[in-house]
């Protein structure tokens, strides 16, 4: 797959033609045009070409090449450099995958540089082309459309995390928790922190896009960035709520472990009482029998006619008495 | 039920006539008039009609149609778009139900769009119509009356949550807690977070309504929005206090579980001591009896005249001694 | 008791005369005068009279009548409306009681409206009258004197809470804690949160009084409000410190419960070891005696001359050996 | 000891003469002079003299007399009133002792009022006198020198607290913790909160001293106050780090208590298994012996020639079998 | 090793010549030159020479000599004094080592003073010399290059801490935790707090470097300091995430300790049930045998022909019955 996904010139919001990167300067000499370039993990050569075409800053190009940046916005004169983190659920493993998209936005161009896991922006481009009256606003509108698409990808991810929490709640309060429950709570916390780190700088980025007084962001694009801002705030709030619930869930889980412990202990107590009680009951006739098994010459009871039944009756009577006693005091 | 609940024109604070949405433009040409429209889950067509009548922004109309927004305020030129979350106790199931109301407010109109669980605003409208000297201030005052009604609905909900906490406190400190107590604490926390998320953005919204310098919000409406602001702050403080108490309650519950554990353990200890003590007491005569049950030829004691009573007395004397010993050392 | 506690006109800081509320307007026509009115839970009629006399805002009058407001300050043109929460220790039950005082302050008047538990402000008035050179500054100084008195009432309350914490500390670290200790920690937390909610808005209120540029608050009253501000900050800090200590106390209490548990367990272990050891010691002679109690015809030992003493010695020797073994391994 | 520790006039940074408080006005009439007065717990009379000499505000004098203020800074026209909390380790009891120093600083004077535990500022004065080129800057520089000395006293205190934490860590992780450990953690927390409360207002005080545009603080004193500011920030950070570590230590201590509990339980389990196993081993020959001790007439085994050794061998063989079984299953 | 590591004059971004500190003034008289001096733990004499050459402030020189400062930035007229904390993994002991570097930056000079553990900046100097078009910007660029190198040293340290956490996670969730695990969590927390304290003041320092309007920091160096700022923010976020995860790990560890406790208890319960059950089974024939071992004269069963086998069968039948009962009720 080539690193240049798309490179198209637009005039008055209408797709004009696909352009070769080498011809960009020429194309832009005709007035009212802007170029929208989509790159995917470009090499240094390609980035240098792009840098040359639009006069981009060394540090921004270095960032776009190296990737692994945190989301940020930087203004270089009249042009913008924006870094966003994209997010996606890996369907098979149910894991969150992060990627990065870098934007260079100027009066006559918008360049996107994708890194890592992320969907191509072909859909966004098509949707923009279908509303030329909006795309006519220039690269600023394209930037909005792309940011909107990126932020919208966070909703299914946060929903998935919410479902994981709900599943955990059922496990925790359904008496079936185990060592694994704690590990899952911890894992969920880790994922939440990562999503938080990816999304929270966007609040500030949108805020500044709504306030910048640059030609590339005409005033009528502001409501659009405010829209992205609102979505970002909502995702942030969802993540924060999840985080606080998770903390409470961890504590609740802990106190339920302790309650289970209490229950186990109570069972233990009952087992011990029952065991102790029966031991006492058995001990009496055994002791009595031992006594009358002694070989003393002078043991008058042994010669009595009813010695045997009387002793037996007494011993087992005592057993019965004990049994009733334990029954009454709740031991049995 | 039609989606248009009400559509009335007012002149000088007085109800003038019910209007059809199609005739709004005509009505508004006469000076000093404004229209108050109440919609309930309108379809796209109806919203487009309204949009056309007042020139509303695409993004706002899209929000009003899709719903599921977080509370927010947006200024489009001279008009306002406000989203609030409404709240209600579902009497039967004792559950909190959330709804949404969207407001479009301009110099000559106020449109409310209700979604989900919420009461109609017919009462608010009637109260406003009964104070024409206030309603004369225009749509800004109607906005206040509606927001005031929405915020007032939060008080019974927060009160209900406070009662739930008090009920939980009684359970926790009344020694009758169980697994379910923890689940209820967690559930209450979840509800509090939802209420918090619904009410807290209102602080900022009211704040901005008090500060905006728009013709639609004449200066003499400011004390009214400050009033709503105060109520919002109070609800927020109540929710925060509940949240902090709940956290403490969870911890207190936990440490009471542990105290119960200590008590169970102490009981266990006592059972064990008692059991062990009695086992020792029984063991002595049993052992002694065993010894004198041996069949050795030469066992002089067996032939003694008082061997039997002496041995028995000694054995049971030892038992008594042990019993007294255990009694004194607190085992029995 | 009448709702009008006091209504006095002052000229040049000197008490001039008691006035009837109906005559206020007349009195104020003479220059250099101001009126200080003290009300206690007034009815609607009285409040309307006052409203008419000084031209107060509807919403403020509504608040003053309904009470149950949070502390706040509002500016209506040149006049102020302030709500404060008063606090008092109920001596008998050692419980905190809250009240509310509302202030209307204008260039020529100060009206106080007391609700709920609170002391009358007669003392404050007398102290002011004894320093006419200060009271000459006008209603602004009277406001300071009243606020100072209200804030000073918080100190004994916070001191009482501090003593409660110290008493709890002694219980917790003095090994005598119980279920009730946890309940008391929770109760203290609840009270602290209530005091916090009553006092913390005062920081902002004082701050604004120090900054307002209103004729009713001449610049030379600022150091006085700064004084109140300092006291408020100190109370807040004391409450926050208490809150943090309380949280730590709850945790410390919890971990001491666990230590007690460990101690109980160790005792249990020792009981078990001792019990087990003695059972083993008793089991040996019992078993040996059993063996020589068998009735086999051919058991040569039975016929030996010293069979009996040898066997006995061996059995009890074994017992002694075991006893020494257990003693050495720390079981006994 | 007199309340006036020192009262000296300085000219051009050089010590000129000791002055009597009554003569201050006279001395100050000569230009380029300032007076540095050190007081210790002065009575009302003395303070009134000082107030008269420099025209100080009533409220500040009241504070300086009553003490028990929180650290603060107040500007009265061109003069400053500053309250600081001093700190000292009581060497004998290893306890922290707090004091208070109040400063009145004007163009031609600096007055220090010490309360409670604190060292006299004679050393500071001497150090200042030895650098007349700096002291020439006036009372502002003297203020810096005194504040610097006060803040420097916090370092040994925080160091002592750090050592206490390290000693606690050794106890906690060295398996020798006890009930007292928890009490010591709590006590350390209490002390930290007190130090925090004493030092943290200093950040704001220094900040304002660096920003004030007053003649008494010439611009070239700013780097000096920034120096004090840096020290204050460092002490604050040290206290905050200690606080966070202490919280973690409390939790770690708690979880180690639980681990100890697990260990005790495992020991208990082993004791129980061992005990149970031996009981089983002893039970077999005892039961067998009992059976052959029965007195039935027809028990053929009793008459067999090798009945006795066979039965004994079988019984003890079974015991050995059990022993090996328990050994293998890890019970012994 | 001499305290002067390097002292070189640069002209137009090119290395001109090594200079002796004594000759600096002379060298700087030629226009367009700046000097870059690298010192390592210099003595007072050397620092005074440097102070004299560039007219540095007493307090800054004192700081640079004493070291043990927190990271900070100070502006003295047109020159800057910056303190940073450097960090390094000690390869052998896997411990974090901190050092300090102080910077004096003016229009024509940059002086670095290293203290404690830190690498020399020879590499940085060489990299700068290899890009003369950038070094031409002057001491401001050299400052950026040095700060960038210092901040980059934090990444491997934070990575090492992340690996330590991952190792701990495996231990915690892999059922093999012990007392040492808790000690390691605590140790990691301590290290994180130290790193946090070293890096977090850098956010503010970079922020101010980006905003200062000083000749020594020309506008085209701003993107470079923004780059350092971004790295600092990233390290901070990583540390904060680690801290939050660590707190959760401590709690998770704790609740797993409790789960282990539950498991131990359940085992204990089973051991007890098994033990109790077998004791009961053994007790029956023992008791029966005891009874028929009694020596009463009149015990008819003893004379029955099949007394012995019947009694034995009955006794062991009962045992079997009990065994089946226990088996069914899950005791065995």
mmCIF file of C-alpha atoms in Angstrom, chain C residues 5-19 33-34 36 121-122 124-132 135-136:
data_model
loop_
_atom_site.group_PDB
_atom_site.id
_atom_site.type_symbol
_atom_site.label_atom_id
_atom_site.label_comp_id
_atom_site.label_asym_id
_atom_site.label_seq_id
_atom_site.Cartn_x
_atom_site.Cartn_y
_atom_site.Cartn_z
ATOM 1 C CA UNK C 5 -37.381 43.167 67.714
ATOM 2 C CA UNK C 6 -36.004 46.657 67.292
ATOM 3 C CA UNK C 7 -36.321 49.568 64.906
ATOM 4 C CA UNK C 8 -34.090 52.484 65.732
ATOM 5 C CA UNK C 9 -32.884 55.563 63.855
ATOM 6 C CA UNK C 10 -29.255 56.643 64.220
ATOM 7 C CA UNK C 11 -27.731 60.057 63.498
ATOM 8 C CA UNK C 12 -23.968 60.572 63.439
ATOM 9 C CA UNK C 13 -23.457 57.191 65.073
ATOM 10 C CA UNK C 14 -25.721 58.134 68.011
ATOM 11 C CA UNK C 15 -28.988 56.383 68.817
ATOM 12 C CA UNK C 16 -31.690 58.906 68.061
ATOM 13 C CA UNK C 17 -35.038 57.294 68.667
ATOM 14 C CA UNK C 18 -37.057 54.111 68.278
ATOM 15 C CA UNK C 19 -39.190 54.418 65.159
ATOM 16 C CA UNK C 33 -29.793 59.358 59.394
ATOM 17 C CA UNK C 34 -30.030 55.599 58.996
ATOM 18 C CA UNK C 36 -31.454 49.661 61.885
ATOM 19 C CA UNK C 121 -28.494 40.824 67.974
ATOM 20 C CA UNK C 122 -29.257 43.156 70.903
ATOM 21 C CA UNK C 124 -24.183 43.650 68.935
ATOM 22 C CA UNK C 125 -26.371 46.731 68.702
ATOM 23 C CA UNK C 126 -25.334 47.816 72.193
ATOM 24 C CA UNK C 127 -21.649 47.328 71.433
ATOM 25 C CA UNK C 128 -22.047 49.440 68.279
ATOM 26 C CA UNK C 129 -23.883 52.162 70.150
ATOM 27 C CA UNK C 130 -20.973 52.326 72.598
ATOM 28 C CA UNK C 131 -18.546 53.229 69.767
ATOM 29 C CA UNK C 132 -20.377 56.023 67.936
ATOM 30 C CA UNK C 135 -21.088 53.447 63.926
ATOM 31 C CA UNK C 136 -20.936 56.846 62.257
#
